[in-house]
mmCIF file with all atom_site columns, C-alpha atoms in Angstrom:
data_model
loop_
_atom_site.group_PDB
_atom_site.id
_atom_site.type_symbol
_atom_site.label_atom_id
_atom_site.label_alt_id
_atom_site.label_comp_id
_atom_site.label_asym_id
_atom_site.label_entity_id
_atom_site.label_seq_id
_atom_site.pdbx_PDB_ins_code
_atom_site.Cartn_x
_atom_site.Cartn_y
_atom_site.Cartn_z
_atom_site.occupancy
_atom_site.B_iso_or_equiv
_atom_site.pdbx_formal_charge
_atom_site.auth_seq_id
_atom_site.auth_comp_id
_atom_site.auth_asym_id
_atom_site.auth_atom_id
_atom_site.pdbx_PDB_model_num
ATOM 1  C CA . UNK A 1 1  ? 140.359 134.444 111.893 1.00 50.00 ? 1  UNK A CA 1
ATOM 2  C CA . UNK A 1 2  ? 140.933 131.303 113.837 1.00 57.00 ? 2  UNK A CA 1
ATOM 3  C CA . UNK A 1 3  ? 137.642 130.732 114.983 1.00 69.00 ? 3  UNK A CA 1
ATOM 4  C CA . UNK A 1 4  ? 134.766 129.420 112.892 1.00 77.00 ? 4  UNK A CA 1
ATOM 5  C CA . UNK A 1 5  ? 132.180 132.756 112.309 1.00 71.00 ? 5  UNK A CA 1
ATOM 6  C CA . UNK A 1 6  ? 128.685 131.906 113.338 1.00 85.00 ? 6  UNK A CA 1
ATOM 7  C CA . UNK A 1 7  ? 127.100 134.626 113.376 1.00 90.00 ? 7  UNK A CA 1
ATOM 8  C CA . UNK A 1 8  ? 126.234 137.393 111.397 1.00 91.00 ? 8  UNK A CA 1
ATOM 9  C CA . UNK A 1 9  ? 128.754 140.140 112.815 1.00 91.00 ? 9  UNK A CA 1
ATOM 10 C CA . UNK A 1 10 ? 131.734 137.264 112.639 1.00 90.00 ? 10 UNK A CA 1
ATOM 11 C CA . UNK A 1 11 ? 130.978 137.131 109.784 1.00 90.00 ? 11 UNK A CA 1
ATOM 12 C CA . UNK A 1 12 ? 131.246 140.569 108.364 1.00 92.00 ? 12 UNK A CA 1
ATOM 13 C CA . UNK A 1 13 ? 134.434 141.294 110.501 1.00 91.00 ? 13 UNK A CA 1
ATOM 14 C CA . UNK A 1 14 ? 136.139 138.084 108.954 1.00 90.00 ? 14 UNK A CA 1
ATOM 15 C CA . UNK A 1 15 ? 135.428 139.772 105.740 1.00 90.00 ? 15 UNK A CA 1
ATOM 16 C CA . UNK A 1 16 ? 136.854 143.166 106.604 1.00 92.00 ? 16 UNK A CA 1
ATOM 17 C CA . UNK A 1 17 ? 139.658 141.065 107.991 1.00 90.00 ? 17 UNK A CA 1
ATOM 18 C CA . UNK A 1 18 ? 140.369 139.427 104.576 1.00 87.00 ? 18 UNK A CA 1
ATOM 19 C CA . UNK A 1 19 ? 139.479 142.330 102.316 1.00 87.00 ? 19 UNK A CA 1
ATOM 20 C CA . UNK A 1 20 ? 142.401 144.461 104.641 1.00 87.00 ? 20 UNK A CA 1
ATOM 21 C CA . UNK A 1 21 ? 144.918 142.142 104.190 1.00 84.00 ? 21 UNK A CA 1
ATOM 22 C CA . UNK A 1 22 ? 144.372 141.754 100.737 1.00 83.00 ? 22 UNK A CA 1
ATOM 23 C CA . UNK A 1 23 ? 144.369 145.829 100.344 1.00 80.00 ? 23 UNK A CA 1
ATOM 24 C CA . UNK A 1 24 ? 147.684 145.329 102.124 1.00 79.00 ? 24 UNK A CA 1
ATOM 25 C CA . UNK A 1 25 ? 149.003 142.571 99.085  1.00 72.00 ? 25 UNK A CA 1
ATOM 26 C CA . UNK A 1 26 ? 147.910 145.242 96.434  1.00 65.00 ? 26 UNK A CA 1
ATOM 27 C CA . UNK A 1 27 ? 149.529 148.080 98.001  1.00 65.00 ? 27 UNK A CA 1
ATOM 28 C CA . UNK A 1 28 ? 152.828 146.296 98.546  1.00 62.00 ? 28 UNK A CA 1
ATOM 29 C CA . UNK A 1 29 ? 152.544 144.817 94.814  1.00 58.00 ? 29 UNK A CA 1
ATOM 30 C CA . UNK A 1 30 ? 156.308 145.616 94.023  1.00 54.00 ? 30 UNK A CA 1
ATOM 31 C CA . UNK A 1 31 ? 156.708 142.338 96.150  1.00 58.00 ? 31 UNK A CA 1
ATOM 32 C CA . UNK A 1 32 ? 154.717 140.330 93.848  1.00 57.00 ? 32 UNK A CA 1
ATOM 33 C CA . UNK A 1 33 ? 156.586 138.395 91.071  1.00 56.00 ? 33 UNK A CA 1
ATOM 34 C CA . UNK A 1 34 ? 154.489 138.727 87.579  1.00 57.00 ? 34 UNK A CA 1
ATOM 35 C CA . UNK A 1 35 ? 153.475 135.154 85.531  1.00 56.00 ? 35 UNK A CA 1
ATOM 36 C CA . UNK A 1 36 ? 156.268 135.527 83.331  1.00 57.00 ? 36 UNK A CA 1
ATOM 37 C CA . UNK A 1 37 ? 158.603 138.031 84.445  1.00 53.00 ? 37 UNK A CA 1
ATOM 38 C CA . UNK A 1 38 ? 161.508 135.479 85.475  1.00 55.00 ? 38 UNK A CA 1
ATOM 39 C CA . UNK A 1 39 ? 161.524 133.559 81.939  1.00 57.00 ? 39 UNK A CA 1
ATOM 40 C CA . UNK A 1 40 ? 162.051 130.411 83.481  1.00 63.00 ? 40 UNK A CA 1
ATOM 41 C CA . UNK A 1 41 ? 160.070 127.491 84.164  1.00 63.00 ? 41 UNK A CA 1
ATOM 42 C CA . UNK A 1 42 ? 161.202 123.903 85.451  1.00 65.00 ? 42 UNK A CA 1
ATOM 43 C CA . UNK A 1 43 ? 162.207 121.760 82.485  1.00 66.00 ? 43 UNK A CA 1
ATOM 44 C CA . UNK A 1 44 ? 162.339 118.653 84.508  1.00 67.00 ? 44 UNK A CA 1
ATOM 45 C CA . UNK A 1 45 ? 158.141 119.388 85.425  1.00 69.00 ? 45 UNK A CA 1
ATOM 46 C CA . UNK A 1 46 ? 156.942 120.695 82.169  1.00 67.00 ? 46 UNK A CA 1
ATOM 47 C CA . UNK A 1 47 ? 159.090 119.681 80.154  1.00 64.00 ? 47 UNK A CA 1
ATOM 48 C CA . UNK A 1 48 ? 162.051 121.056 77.343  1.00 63.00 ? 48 UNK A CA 1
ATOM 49 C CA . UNK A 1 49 ? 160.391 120.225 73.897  1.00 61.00 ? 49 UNK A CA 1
ATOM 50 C CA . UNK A 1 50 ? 160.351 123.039 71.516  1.00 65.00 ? 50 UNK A CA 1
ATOM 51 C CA . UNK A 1 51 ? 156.567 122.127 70.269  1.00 67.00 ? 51 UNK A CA 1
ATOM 52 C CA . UNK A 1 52 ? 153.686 121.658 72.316  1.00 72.00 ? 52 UNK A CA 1
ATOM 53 C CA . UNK A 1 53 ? 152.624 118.331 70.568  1.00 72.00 ? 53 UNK A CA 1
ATOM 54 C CA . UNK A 1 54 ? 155.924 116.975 70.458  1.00 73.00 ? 54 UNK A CA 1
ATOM 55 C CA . UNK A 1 55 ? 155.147 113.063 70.513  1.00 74.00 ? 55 UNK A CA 1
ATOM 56 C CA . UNK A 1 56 ? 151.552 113.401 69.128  1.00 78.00 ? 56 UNK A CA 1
ATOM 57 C CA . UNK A 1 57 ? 150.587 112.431 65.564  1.00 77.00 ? 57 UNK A CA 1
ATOM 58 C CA . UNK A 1 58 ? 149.626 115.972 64.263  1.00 75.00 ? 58 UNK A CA 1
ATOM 59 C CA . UNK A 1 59 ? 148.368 115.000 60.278  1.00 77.00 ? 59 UNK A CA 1
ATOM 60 C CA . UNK A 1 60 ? 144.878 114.228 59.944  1.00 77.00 ? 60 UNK A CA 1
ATOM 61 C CA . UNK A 1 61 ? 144.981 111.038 57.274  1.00 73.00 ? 61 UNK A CA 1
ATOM 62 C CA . UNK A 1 62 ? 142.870 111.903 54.229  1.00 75.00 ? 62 UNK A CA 1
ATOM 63 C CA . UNK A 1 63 ? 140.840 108.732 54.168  1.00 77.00 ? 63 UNK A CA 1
ATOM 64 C CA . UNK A 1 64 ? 140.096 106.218 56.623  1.00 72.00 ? 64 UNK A CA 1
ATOM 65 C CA . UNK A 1 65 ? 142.602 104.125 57.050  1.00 68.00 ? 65 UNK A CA 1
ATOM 66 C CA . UNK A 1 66 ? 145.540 104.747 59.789  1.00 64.00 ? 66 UNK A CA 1
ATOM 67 C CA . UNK A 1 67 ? 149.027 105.972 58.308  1.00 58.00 ? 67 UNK A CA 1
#
């Protein structure tokens, strides 16, 4: 697949190409590690607050004026 397809036939065998290797991926799935099957994620990136809108003013005020 290093070469750019140009024609019709590259490009059908580049597909075959990709679709075997990605046969390959499924069948050796045990490999694969699942979105949240370690039950860790990096603090430092995302962040450690317990609430999603930690920081964020989360009332709504009544009237118009700001609280």
């Amino acid at each position: 697949m290093a070469k750019i397809a140009k024609t019709h036939e590259d490009i059908e065998a580049q597909i075959l190409e990709i679709q075997s290797k990605k046969a390959t991926l499924v069948e050796e799935g045990q490999q694969r590690v699942g979105l949240d099957s370690t039950g860790f994620y990096d603090q430092e990136i995302y962040g450690g607050g317990d609430s999603r809108f930690e920081g964020y003013v989360t009332s709504i005020a009544a009237n118009e004026q700001e609280e």
